[in-house]
């Protein structure tokens, strides 16, 4: 209870800080930035109020009614917990933990034992899948360090003269071909961005119904405040700003404290979605519906592709409103996938995924490969170039994304069930699975260290380096900043990839054993 109270109070502090920042915002601050600041601040207040109310409901009720209220759930809420004598492993959206009680849980409630306990489905492959997705996310961001699309010390390679967006780097003058790294890197980032966060939301949503049934509303929300809100507030308020300050000092940039969730935007919105589901579940009946056929889901994905395109055309500078990492994805993929996960968890859709017919599975795999080819041609038509290919970058970068996410997520879930579902897990995979959540949160620290090591290697090799803000470049014969050579880009990425993975996984494994962190992760 004390940790839930502490995290809730910290959110009031974050809200106060954000309001002060908004009040002193520079004249150059945009309307979307100001609006996002207000939304996140009020979001933090909501988290704080919910956390305190869930933990201290009895005391709050006594203040309003002058007498002690029953510590149970609000009217109409059913609380069911498993037999306390049967200690089990609970796998939820943040990972797996042993035991039956959470620090965030209120006083024990009456035990309701099902006379015919349901056979617990083995979901080892989901744990392995989340571990793999975390590995891919970290790898994704090592590539981002060479594409100037991350927040750490990073570099920028030569971009193509994109006719749709102009030249965002200002480096490409039309006379120099794009670096060879660019085509493969852009393709890799595209095929990842198109599905992996949606898959995370789907898997997280899958565990919500049973978790809510087992804990009840107040314990469920209080646990989410600690397990999701705790890492979010620690990383965005303390660890990430410290990492940024260290990198700014190394790059010779002005030192500024900046509150920012970074990659933990996912935790912010997963917490929002989870709380929203818990509230809605109190007033709506449980929906019993079987999983639609995968091809029906693909058709739904096509419709969501239209939503993605419409939002892309209309949203303009508001795509990151409220801390969402692009509402084009949020509205057309993340919300629908989380909702599908909730429905799937309530109705055991995993069984349908696991029992898909062979011809359906191979059709999905072929569709996925087809999308990979489309995404490659969409990029390579400019970077190689391919004169015979003429694809609209806006249509090609919007309409395929939701149906691709549907096909890819179904295909990879079935693949992991078929080939990566061995029980018991090896010690290595158990440790990796237990560490995956904290690895996702702290990856920015390992990326920063790896980036600095790479810069030091460049300097030791006699490559002149100049920083422009947090971006570093080589110095050309004319004394002006220029992109690194192809060899340094490819070799640098390989180095950063290996170093980052070698640093972040052992660090996460040991860090999650520390006091307080062991209650969050």
Short mmCIF file of C-alpha atoms in Angstrom, two decimals:
data_model
loop_
_atom_site.label_atom_id
_atom_site.label_comp_id
_atom_site.label_asym_id
_atom_site.label_seq_id
_atom_site.Cartn_x
_atom_site.Cartn_y
_atom_site.Cartn_z
CA UNK A 1 0.00 0.00 0.00
CA UNK A 2 2.79 2.42 0.87
CA UNK A 3 4.33 2.11 -2.60
CA UNK A 4 1.01 2.79 -4.33
CA UNK A 5 0.59 5.87 -2.12
CA UNK A 6 4.13 7.07 -2.89
CA UNK A 7 3.75 6.64 -6.65
CA UNK A 8 0.37 8.42 -6.56
CA UNK A 9 1.86 11.38 -4.70
CA UNK A 10 4.74 11.56 -7.18
CA UNK A 11 2.22 11.99 -9.98
CA UNK A 12 0.87 15.12 -8.29
CA UNK A 13 4.45 16.42 -8.26
CA UNK A 14 4.84 15.69 -11.97
CA UNK A 15 1.57 17.48 -12.71
CA UNK A 16 2.73 20.54 -10.76
CA UNK A 17 6.02 20.57 -12.66
CA UNK A 18 4.23 20.36 -16.01
CA UNK A 19 1.89 23.21 -15.13
CA UNK A 20 4.90 25.37 -14.22
CA UNK A 21 6.60 24.43 -17.49
CA UNK A 22 3.49 25.38 -19.44
CA UNK A 23 3.25 28.72 -17.62
CA UNK A 24 6.87 29.51 -18.58
CA UNK A 25 6.72 28.05 -22.08
CA UNK A 26 8.77 30.02 -24.64
CA UNK A 27 7.02 32.05 -27.28
CA UNK A 28 8.07 29.49 -29.88
CA UNK A 29 6.04 26.75 -28.17
CA UNK A 30 3.33 25.43 -30.47
CA UNK A 31 -0.33 24.91 -29.70
CA UNK A 32 0.02 21.09 -29.87
CA UNK A 33 2.92 21.24 -27.38
CA UNK A 34 0.91 23.36 -24.94
CA UNK A 35 -2.19 21.18 -25.32
CA UNK A 36 -0.13 18.02 -24.82
CA UNK A 37 1.37 19.47 -21.66
CA UNK A 38 -2.06 20.16 -20.20
CA UNK A 39 -3.38 16.72 -21.17
CA UNK A 40 -0.43 14.88 -19.64
CA UNK A 41 -0.62 17.03 -16.49
CA UNK A 42 -4.30 16.27 -15.96
CA UNK A 43 -3.57 12.64 -16.79
CA UNK A 44 -1.01 12.58 -13.97
CA UNK A 45 -3.53 14.11 -11.56
CA UNK A 46 -5.99 11.38 -12.53
CA UNK A 47 -3.39 8.69 -11.83
CA UNK A 48 -2.63 10.23 -8.45
CA UNK A 49 -6.28 10.49 -7.43
CA UNK A 50 -7.10 6.97 -8.59
CA UNK A 51 -4.12 5.50 -6.78
CA UNK A 52 -4.93 7.21 -3.48
CA UNK A 53 -8.64 6.44 -3.70
CA UNK A 54 -8.08 2.76 -4.48
CA UNK A 55 -5.69 2.25 -1.58
CA UNK A 56 -7.37 4.48 0.99
CA UNK A 57 -11.01 3.99 0.06
CA UNK A 58 -12.11 3.06 3.59
CA UNK A 59 -10.61 6.20 5.12
CA UNK A 60 -12.02 8.39 2.35
CA UNK A 61 -15.48 6.87 2.71
CA UNK A 62 -15.44 7.44 6.46
CA UNK A 63 -14.64 11.11 5.93
CA UNK A 64 -17.70 11.59 3.73
CA UNK A 65 -20.12 9.34 5.62
CA UNK A 66 -18.86 9.70 9.16
CA UNK A 67 -18.50 5.96 9.60
CA UNK A 68 -16.26 3.19 8.34
CA UNK A 69 -17.33 1.56 5.13
CA UNK A 70 -16.72 -1.99 4.10
CA UNK A 71 -13.30 -2.25 2.49
CA UNK A 72 -14.69 -4.29 -0.34
CA UNK A 73 -15.40 -3.25 -3.86
CA UNK A 74 -17.94 -0.69 -4.98
CA UNK A 75 -21.48 -1.88 -5.37
CA UNK A 76 -21.94 -4.42 -8.08
CA UNK A 77 -18.25 -5.35 -8.32
CA UNK A 78 -17.34 -8.98 -7.94
CA UNK A 79 -14.08 -9.84 -6.27
CA UNK A 80 -12.66 -13.28 -6.82
CA UNK A 81 -9.26 -14.52 -5.82
CA UNK A 82 -7.67 -17.87 -6.22
CA UNK A 83 -7.30 -20.21 -3.27
CA UNK A 84 -4.61 -18.64 -1.05
CA UNK A 85 -3.19 -22.07 -0.40
CA UNK A 86 -2.27 -22.48 -4.05
CA UNK A 87 0.60 -20.12 -4.86
CA UNK A 88 0.79 -19.60 -8.59
CA UNK A 89 2.73 -17.66 -11.18
CA UNK A 90 0.76 -14.83 -12.66
CA UNK A 91 1.66 -13.66 -16.16
CA UNK A 92 0.30 -10.22 -16.94
CA UNK A 93 0.94 -7.35 -19.29
CA UNK A 94 4.10 -6.31 -17.46
CA UNK A 95 5.60 -9.77 -17.14
CA UNK A 96 5.41 -12.75 -14.81
CA UNK A 97 5.66 -12.69 -11.05
CA UNK A 98 5.52 -15.37 -8.42
CA UNK A 99 3.01 -15.44 -5.63
CA UNK A 100 -0.54 -14.41 -5.12
CA UNK A 101 -0.34 -11.00 -3.45
CA UNK A 102 0.75 -7.63 -4.81
CA UNK A 103 2.08 -4.74 -2.77
CA UNK A 104 -0.69 -2.63 -4.27
CA UNK A 105 -3.47 -4.94 -3.06
CA UNK A 106 -5.82 -3.77 -0.30
CA UNK A 107 -6.98 -5.90 2.60
CA UNK A 108 -7.73 -9.56 1.77
CA UNK A 109 -11.17 -10.30 0.45
CA UNK A 110 -13.31 -13.38 0.72
CA UNK A 111 -11.96 -16.38 -1.11
CA UNK A 112 -14.15 -17.80 -3.83
CA UNK A 113 -12.98 -21.19 -5.00
CA UNK A 114 -14.35 -22.58 -8.23
CA UNK A 115 -15.49 -26.15 -7.52
CA UNK A 116 -14.29 -27.07 -11.01
CA UNK A 117 -11.09 -25.08 -11.59
CA UNK A 118 -10.40 -24.36 -15.24
CA UNK A 119 -7.30 -25.96 -16.70
CA UNK A 120 -4.68 -23.25 -16.91
CA UNK A 121 -3.52 -22.73 -20.48
CA UNK A 122 0.21 -22.88 -21.06
CA UNK A 123 1.24 -19.52 -22.52
CA UNK A 124 4.99 -19.92 -22.39
CA UNK A 125 5.15 -18.86 -26.01
CA UNK A 126 3.57 -15.49 -25.16
CA UNK A 127 6.32 -14.83 -22.64
CA UNK A 128 8.90 -15.82 -25.27
CA UNK A 129 7.15 -13.61 -27.82
CA UNK A 130 7.24 -10.59 -25.50
CA UNK A 131 10.94 -11.24 -24.88
CA UNK A 132 11.56 -11.39 -28.63
CA UNK A 133 9.56 -8.22 -29.26
CA UNK A 134 11.57 -6.42 -26.57
CA UNK A 135 14.79 -7.55 -28.28
CA UNK A 136 13.44 -6.22 -31.59
CA UNK A 137 12.43 -2.90 -30.01
CA UNK A 138 15.95 -2.39 -28.65
CA UNK A 139 17.45 -3.38 -32.02
CA UNK A 140 15.02 -1.00 -33.73
CA UNK A 141 16.34 1.86 -31.63
CA UNK A 142 19.99 1.00 -32.34
CA UNK A 143 19.13 1.58 -36.00
CA UNK A 144 17.37 4.82 -35.05
CA UNK A 145 20.65 6.17 -33.65
CA UNK A 146 21.97 6.24 -37.23
CA UNK A 147 18.77 7.68 -38.71
CA UNK A 148 18.42 10.66 -36.34
CA UNK A 149 15.04 9.44 -35.09
CA UNK A 150 15.82 8.81 -31.43
CA UNK A 151 16.56 11.09 -28.49
CA UNK A 152 20.06 9.97 -27.54
CA UNK A 153 23.40 11.00 -28.97
CA UNK A 154 23.00 10.00 -32.59
CA UNK A 155 24.14 10.65 -36.13
CA UNK A 156 22.42 11.21 -39.44
CA UNK A 157 23.15 9.48 -42.71
CA UNK A 158 22.45 10.89 -46.15
CA UNK A 159 18.72 10.81 -46.82
CA UNK A 160 17.17 10.55 -50.27
CA UNK A 161 15.48 13.56 -51.80
CA UNK A 162 11.99 12.38 -50.86
CA UNK A 163 9.52 14.08 -53.22
CA UNK A 164 6.74 13.73 -50.66
CA UNK A 165 8.51 15.24 -47.67
CA UNK A 166 11.38 17.20 -49.16
CA UNK A 167 14.85 16.69 -47.71
CA UNK A 168 14.45 16.62 -43.91
CA UNK A 169 18.19 16.48 -43.26
CA UNK A 170 19.33 19.37 -45.40
CA UNK A 171 22.36 17.24 -46.33
CA UNK A 172 21.30 15.69 -49.59
CA UNK A 173 21.94 17.92 -52.58
CA UNK A 174 20.85 15.47 -55.29
CA UNK A 175 24.40 14.78 -56.45
CA UNK A 176 25.39 12.14 -53.88
CA UNK A 177 23.65 8.79 -53.62
CA UNK A 178 22.11 7.92 -50.24
CA UNK A 179 24.30 5.83 -47.97
CA UNK A 180 23.80 2.09 -48.53
CA UNK A 181 22.67 1.73 -44.93
CA UNK A 182 19.64 3.91 -45.54
CA UNK A 183 17.54 1.55 -47.66
CA UNK A 184 17.86 -1.48 -45.40
CA UNK A 185 17.53 0.59 -42.24
CA UNK A 186 14.39 2.37 -43.44
CA UNK A 187 12.83 -0.95 -44.46
CA UNK A 188 13.70 -2.54 -41.11
CA UNK A 189 12.23 0.38 -39.16
CA UNK A 190 9.08 0.34 -41.29
CA UNK A 191 8.28 -3.36 -40.93
CA UNK A 192 8.83 -3.14 -37.16
CA UNK A 193 6.88 0.05 -36.57
CA UNK A 194 4.01 -1.44 -38.51
CA UNK A 195 3.24 -4.16 -35.97
CA UNK A 196 5.35 -4.54 -32.82
CA UNK A 197 3.73 -1.95 -30.54
CA UNK A 198 0.28 -3.07 -31.68
CA UNK A 199 1.29 -6.63 -30.72
CA UNK A 200 2.38 -5.40 -27.29
CA UNK A 201 -1.00 -3.75 -26.75
CA UNK A 202 -2.82 -6.89 -27.90
CA UNK A 203 -0.89 -9.19 -25.54
CA UNK A 204 -1.26 -6.74 -22.65
CA UNK A 205 -5.00 -6.48 -23.21
CA UNK A 206 -5.31 -10.26 -23.26
CA UNK A 207 -4.35 -10.56 -19.58
CA UNK A 208 -6.57 -7.72 -18.32
CA UNK A 209 -9.95 -9.52 -17.94
CA UNK A 210 -8.66 -12.36 -15.77
CA UNK A 211 -6.52 -9.97 -13.76
CA UNK A 212 -9.53 -7.73 -13.10
CA UNK A 213 -11.71 -10.73 -12.18
CA UNK A 214 -9.08 -12.02 -9.78
CA UNK A 215 -8.20 -8.76 -8.03
CA UNK A 216 -11.32 -6.63 -8.25
CA UNK A 217 -11.44 -3.03 -9.44
CA UNK A 218 -9.50 -1.29 -6.67
CA UNK A 219 -6.69 -3.82 -6.40
CA UNK A 220 -6.43 -4.01 -10.20
CA UNK A 221 -6.07 -0.25 -10.61
CA UNK A 222 -3.74 0.11 -7.61
CA UNK A 223 -1.53 -2.64 -9.02
CA UNK A 224 -1.40 -0.93 -12.42
CA UNK A 225 -0.45 2.37 -10.77
CA UNK A 226 2.58 0.62 -9.27
CA UNK A 227 3.53 -1.79 -12.04
CA UNK A 228 2.98 0.59 -14.97
CA UNK A 229 2.84 4.03 -13.36
CA UNK A 230 5.86 3.43 -11.13
CA UNK A 231 8.36 2.72 -13.94
CA UNK A 232 6.80 5.52 -15.99
CA UNK A 233 7.26 8.17 -13.31
CA UNK A 234 10.76 6.97 -12.34
CA UNK A 235 12.07 6.89 -15.91
CA UNK A 236 10.43 10.08 -17.16
CA UNK A 237 11.16 12.17 -14.05
CA UNK A 238 14.55 10.91 -12.90
CA UNK A 239 16.50 8.36 -14.94
CA UNK A 240 15.83 9.66 -18.44
CA UNK A 241 16.54 13.32 -17.56
CA UNK A 242 19.81 12.23 -15.88
CA UNK A 243 20.84 10.25 -18.97
CA UNK A 244 19.99 13.24 -21.14
CA UNK A 245 21.97 15.65 -18.94
CA UNK A 246 25.01 13.37 -19.12
CA UNK A 247 24.78 13.18 -22.90
CA UNK A 248 24.29 16.93 -23.20
CA UNK A 249 27.43 17.48 -21.12
CA UNK A 250 29.38 15.06 -23.32
CA UNK A 251 28.15 16.71 -26.54
CA UNK A 252 28.79 20.21 -25.24
CA UNK A 253 25.12 21.12 -25.54
CA UNK A 254 23.31 23.38 -23.05
CA UNK A 255 22.26 21.47 -19.93
CA UNK A 256 18.49 21.39 -19.55
CA UNK A 257 16.22 19.21 -17.42
CA UNK A 258 13.44 17.78 -19.53
CA UNK A 259 10.57 15.62 -18.30
CA UNK A 260 9.74 13.14 -21.03
CA UNK A 261 8.43 9.57 -21.08
CA UNK A 262 10.58 8.61 -24.06
CA UNK A 263 9.93 4.96 -24.88
CA UNK A 264 7.67 4.79 -21.81
CA UNK A 265 4.91 6.52 -23.77
CA UNK A 266 3.75 2.91 -24.12
CA UNK A 267 3.35 2.58 -20.34
CA UNK A 268 1.48 5.89 -20.18
CA UNK A 269 -1.13 4.75 -22.68
CA UNK A 270 -1.25 1.15 -21.53
CA UNK A 271 -2.08 2.50 -18.07
CA UNK A 272 -4.78 4.71 -19.58
CA UNK A 273 -6.25 1.84 -21.58
CA UNK A 274 -6.14 -0.55 -18.62
CA UNK A 275 -7.91 1.90 -16.29
CA UNK A 276 -10.47 2.73 -18.97
CA UNK A 277 -11.20 -0.98 -19.42
CA UNK A 278 -11.55 -1.51 -15.66
CA UNK A 279 -14.08 1.35 -15.45
CA UNK A 280 -16.09 0.23 -18.48
CA UNK A 281 -16.14 -3.35 -17.18
CA UNK A 282 -18.05 -2.21 -14.08
CA UNK A 283 -21.04 -1.10 -16.13
CA UNK A 284 -21.11 -3.43 -19.13
CA UNK A 285 -21.93 -7.13 -19.37
CA UNK A 286 -19.26 -9.62 -20.27
CA UNK A 287 -19.31 -10.09 -24.02
CA UNK A 288 -19.08 -13.67 -25.23
CA UNK A 289 -17.91 -13.82 -28.82
CA UNK A 290 -15.69 -16.20 -30.70
CA UNK A 291 -12.63 -15.04 -32.56
CA UNK A 292 -13.48 -13.97 -36.13
CA UNK A 293 -11.77 -15.84 -38.93
CA UNK A 294 -8.27 -14.42 -39.60
CA UNK A 295 -9.36 -13.29 -43.07
CA UNK A 296 -12.28 -11.38 -41.53
CA UNK A 297 -9.79 -9.70 -39.23
CA UNK A 298 -7.74 -8.78 -42.30
CA UNK A 299 -10.81 -7.13 -43.84
CA UNK A 300 -11.31 -5.19 -40.61
CA UNK A 301 -7.64 -4.23 -40.83
CA UNK A 302 -8.23 -2.86 -44.32
CA UNK A 303 -10.99 -0.67 -42.95
CA UNK A 304 -8.65 0.55 -40.23
CA UNK A 305 -6.16 1.33 -42.99
CA UNK A 306 -8.69 3.85 -44.27
CA UNK A 307 -8.89 5.32 -40.76
CA UNK A 308 -5.08 5.53 -40.67
CA UNK A 309 -5.02 7.36 -44.02
CA UNK A 310 -7.78 9.78 -43.01
CA UNK A 311 -6.05 10.66 -39.74
CA UNK A 312 -2.71 11.10 -41.51
CA UNK A 313 -4.27 13.58 -43.92
CA UNK A 314 -6.11 15.53 -41.24
CA UNK A 315 -4.07 15.47 -38.04
CA UNK A 316 -1.13 17.67 -39.07
CA UNK A 317 1.03 18.69 -36.09
CA UNK A 318 -1.33 17.07 -33.54
CA UNK A 319 -0.08 13.52 -34.10
CA UNK A 320 1.68 13.38 -30.71
CA UNK A 321 -1.09 14.97 -28.67
CA UNK A 322 -1.15 13.93 -25.03
CA UNK A 323 2.04 11.89 -25.20
CA UNK A 324 0.77 9.37 -27.75
CA UNK A 325 3.46 8.23 -30.16
CA UNK A 326 1.49 9.13 -33.30
CA UNK A 327 -2.29 9.06 -33.17
CA UNK A 328 -2.28 7.70 -36.70
CA UNK A 329 -1.17 4.44 -35.09
CA UNK A 330 -2.96 5.04 -31.79
CA UNK A 331 -6.47 5.38 -33.18
CA UNK A 332 -6.24 2.88 -36.03
CA UNK A 333 -4.08 0.19 -34.37
CA UNK A 334 -3.24 0.51 -30.68
CA UNK A 335 -6.77 1.07 -29.36
CA UNK A 336 -8.34 -1.62 -31.61
CA UNK A 337 -5.58 -4.11 -30.79
CA UNK A 338 -5.91 -3.53 -27.04
CA UNK A 339 -9.68 -3.95 -27.31
CA UNK A 340 -9.18 -7.14 -29.33
CA UNK A 341 -6.80 -8.38 -26.65
CA UNK A 342 -9.45 -7.79 -23.97
CA UNK A 343 -12.08 -9.63 -26.01
CA UNK A 344 -9.59 -12.40 -26.69
CA UNK A 345 -8.71 -12.74 -23.03
CA UNK A 346 -12.38 -12.91 -22.04
CA UNK A 347 -13.22 -15.49 -24.71
CA UNK A 348 -9.99 -17.48 -24.99
CA UNK A 349 -9.12 -16.44 -28.54
CA UNK A 350 -5.65 -17.88 -28.12
CA UNK A 351 -7.09 -21.32 -28.70
CA UNK A 352 -8.29 -20.21 -32.13
CA UNK A 353 -4.87 -18.76 -32.97
CA UNK A 354 -3.14 -21.94 -31.84
CA UNK A 355 -5.49 -24.15 -33.89
CA UNK A 356 -5.42 -22.21 -37.15
CA UNK A 357 -5.43 -24.52 -40.15
CA UNK A 358 -2.13 -24.98 -41.94
CA UNK A 359 -3.33 -23.35 -45.16
CA UNK A 360 -4.50 -20.29 -43.20
CA UNK A 361 -1.15 -20.04 -41.44
CA UNK A 362 0.80 -20.21 -44.70
CA UNK A 363 -1.53 -17.72 -46.37
CA UNK A 364 -0.86 -15.27 -43.54
CA UNK A 365 2.88 -15.81 -43.90
CA UNK A 366 2.73 -15.16 -47.64
CA UNK A 367 0.69 -12.00 -47.02
CA UNK A 368 3.29 -10.79 -44.52
CA UNK A 369 6.12 -11.34 -47.01
CA UNK A 370 4.04 -9.52 -49.61
CA UNK A 371 3.78 -6.51 -47.32
CA UNK A 372 7.55 -6.64 -46.74
CA UNK A 373 8.09 -6.45 -50.51
CA UNK A 374 5.67 -3.51 -50.82
CA UNK A 375 7.43 -1.61 -48.03
CA UNK A 376 10.83 -2.29 -49.61
CA UNK A 377 9.75 -1.04 -53.02
CA UNK A 378 8.16 2.00 -51.42
CA UNK A 379 11.58 2.99 -50.08
CA UNK A 380 13.90 1.61 -52.76
CA UNK A 381 12.10 3.43 -55.61
CA UNK A 382 13.88 6.57 -54.40
CA UNK A 383 17.04 5.27 -52.75
CA UNK A 384 18.35 2.81 -55.35
CA UNK A 385 16.42 4.14 -57.40
CA UNK A 386 14.00 1.92 -59.37
CA UNK A 387 12.64 4.00 -62.29
CA UNK A 388 9.93 1.47 -63.15
CA UNK A 389 8.33 1.65 -59.69
CA UNK A 390 5.97 4.53 -59.00
CA UNK A 391 4.27 4.16 -55.61
CA UNK A 392 2.52 6.95 -53.73
CA UNK A 393 4.49 7.35 -50.45
CA UNK A 394 1.44 8.58 -48.53
CA UNK A 395 -0.90 5.80 -49.64
CA UNK A 396 1.84 3.20 -49.37
CA UNK A 397 2.83 4.39 -45.91
CA UNK A 398 -0.69 4.44 -44.46
CA UNK A 399 -3.24 2.04 -45.98
CA UNK A 400 -1.18 -1.17 -45.57
CA UNK A 401 -0.21 -0.65 -41.92
CA UNK A 402 -3.26 -2.00 -40.01
CA UNK A 403 -3.84 -5.07 -42.22
CA UNK A 404 -0.11 -5.77 -42.09
CA UNK A 405 -0.22 -5.55 -38.29
CA UNK A 406 -3.12 -8.02 -38.22
CA UNK A 407 -1.39 -10.54 -40.49
CA UNK A 408 2.01 -10.17 -38.84
CA UNK A 409 0.69 -10.44 -35.29
CA UNK A 410 -1.39 -13.54 -36.02
CA UNK A 411 1.45 -15.15 -37.95
CA UNK A 412 4.10 -14.50 -35.31
CA UNK A 413 1.85 -15.64 -32.45
CA UNK A 414 1.16 -18.91 -34.25
CA UNK A 415 4.85 -19.28 -35.09
CA UNK A 416 5.88 -18.92 -31.45
CA UNK A 417 3.17 -21.32 -30.31
CA UNK A 418 4.38 -23.91 -32.82
CA UNK A 419 8.13 -23.59 -32.29
CA UNK A 420 8.80 -21.69 -29.04
CA UNK A 421 6.37 -23.12 -26.49
CA UNK A 422 8.60 -25.62 -24.71
CA UNK A 423 7.84 -26.09 -21.02
CA UNK A 424 9.69 -25.80 -18.73
CA UNK A 425 11.68 -22.91 -20.12
CA UNK A 426 15.45 -22.95 -20.06
CA UNK A 427 17.11 -20.91 -17.32
CA UNK A 428 18.33 -18.43 -19.93
CA UNK A 429 14.84 -17.82 -21.34
CA UNK A 430 13.28 -17.60 -17.85
CA UNK A 431 15.79 -14.91 -16.92
CA UNK A 432 15.33 -13.09 -20.24
CA UNK A 433 11.54 -13.22 -19.92
CA UNK A 434 11.66 -11.91 -16.37
CA UNK A 435 13.97 -9.07 -17.44
CA UNK A 436 12.20 -8.05 -20.66
CA UNK A 437 9.93 -5.46 -19.05
CA UNK A 438 12.69 -3.51 -17.30
CA UNK A 439 14.91 -3.87 -20.39
CA UNK A 440 12.24 -2.07 -22.40
CA UNK A 441 12.12 0.75 -19.84
CA UNK A 442 15.87 1.35 -19.37
CA UNK A 443 17.08 0.73 -22.93
CA UNK A 444 17.83 4.44 -23.38
CA UNK A 445 20.63 4.20 -20.81
CA UNK A 446 22.38 1.39 -22.69
CA UNK A 447 21.88 3.15 -26.02
CA UNK A 448 23.48 6.31 -24.66
CA UNK A 449 26.51 4.44 -23.34
CA UNK A 450 26.96 2.57 -26.63
CA UNK A 451 26.65 5.76 -28.66
CA UNK A 452 29.34 7.52 -26.61
CA UNK A 453 31.68 4.52 -26.90
CA UNK A 454 31.26 4.63 -30.69
CA UNK A 455 32.10 8.34 -30.78
CA UNK A 456 35.22 7.72 -28.69
CA UNK A 457 36.31 4.95 -31.09
CA UNK A 458 35.84 7.35 -34.01
CA UNK A 459 38.01 9.97 -32.29
CA UNK A 460 40.67 7.38 -31.46
CA UNK A 461 40.71 6.34 -35.13
CA UNK A 462 41.44 9.92 -36.17
CA UNK A 463 37.98 10.73 -37.51
CA UNK A 464 37.24 14.40 -36.77
CA UNK A 465 33.87 14.68 -35.02
CA UNK A 466 31.69 17.74 -34.54
CA UNK A 467 28.43 17.98 -32.60
CA UNK A 468 25.39 19.99 -33.61
CA UNK A 469 23.19 19.69 -30.56
CA UNK A 470 22.97 15.96 -29.90
CA UNK A 471 23.80 15.03 -33.50
CA UNK A 472 27.39 14.18 -34.37
CA UNK A 473 28.99 14.26 -37.81
CA UNK A 474 32.35 13.76 -39.41
CA UNK A 475 34.11 16.81 -40.85
CA UNK A 476 34.54 16.95 -44.61
CA UNK A 477 37.52 18.29 -46.61
CA UNK A 478 35.75 21.64 -46.82
CA UNK A 479 35.57 21.83 -43.02
CA UNK A 480 31.80 21.38 -42.98
CA UNK A 481 29.85 18.61 -41.19
CA UNK A 482 29.24 15.56 -43.33
CA UNK A 483 27.83 12.08 -42.86
CA UNK A 484 30.10 9.22 -41.82
CA UNK A 485 31.40 6.90 -44.52
CA UNK A 486 29.50 3.72 -45.37
CA UNK A 487 32.08 1.59 -43.58
CA UNK A 488 31.80 3.55 -40.35
CA UNK A 489 28.02 3.54 -40.50
CA UNK A 490 27.73 -0.22 -40.95
CA UNK A 491 30.52 -1.00 -38.49
CA UNK A 492 29.21 1.56 -36.02
CA UNK A 493 25.72 0.11 -36.07
CA UNK A 494 27.04 -3.44 -35.54
CA UNK A 495 29.08 -2.19 -32.57
CA UNK A 496 26.19 -0.24 -31.04
CA UNK A 497 23.80 -3.16 -31.56
CA UNK A 498 26.08 -5.69 -29.81
CA UNK A 499 27.11 -3.33 -26.99
CA UNK A 500 23.54 -2.23 -26.28
CA UNK A 501 22.22 -5.79 -26.03
CA UNK A 502 25.17 -6.89 -23.90
CA UNK A 503 24.66 -3.98 -21.52
CA UNK A 504 20.89 -3.73 -21.18
CA UNK A 505 19.89 -7.37 -20.55
CA UNK A 506 22.31 -8.14 -17.68
CA UNK A 507 21.67 -4.65 -16.27
CA UNK A 508 17.93 -5.26 -16.35
CA UNK A 509 18.27 -8.71 -14.78
CA UNK A 510 20.12 -7.37 -11.74
CA UNK A 511 18.33 -4.00 -11.49
CA UNK A 512 14.91 -5.64 -11.11
CA UNK A 513 16.14 -7.31 -7.93
CA UNK A 514 16.74 -3.97 -6.19
CA UNK A 515 14.35 -2.78 -3.47
CA UNK A 516 11.27 -0.98 -4.82
CA UNK A 517 12.16 -1.99 -8.37
CA UNK A 518 11.45 -5.60 -7.43
CA UNK A 519 7.86 -4.56 -6.69
CA UNK A 520 7.46 -2.77 -10.02
CA UNK A 521 9.16 -5.26 -12.31
#
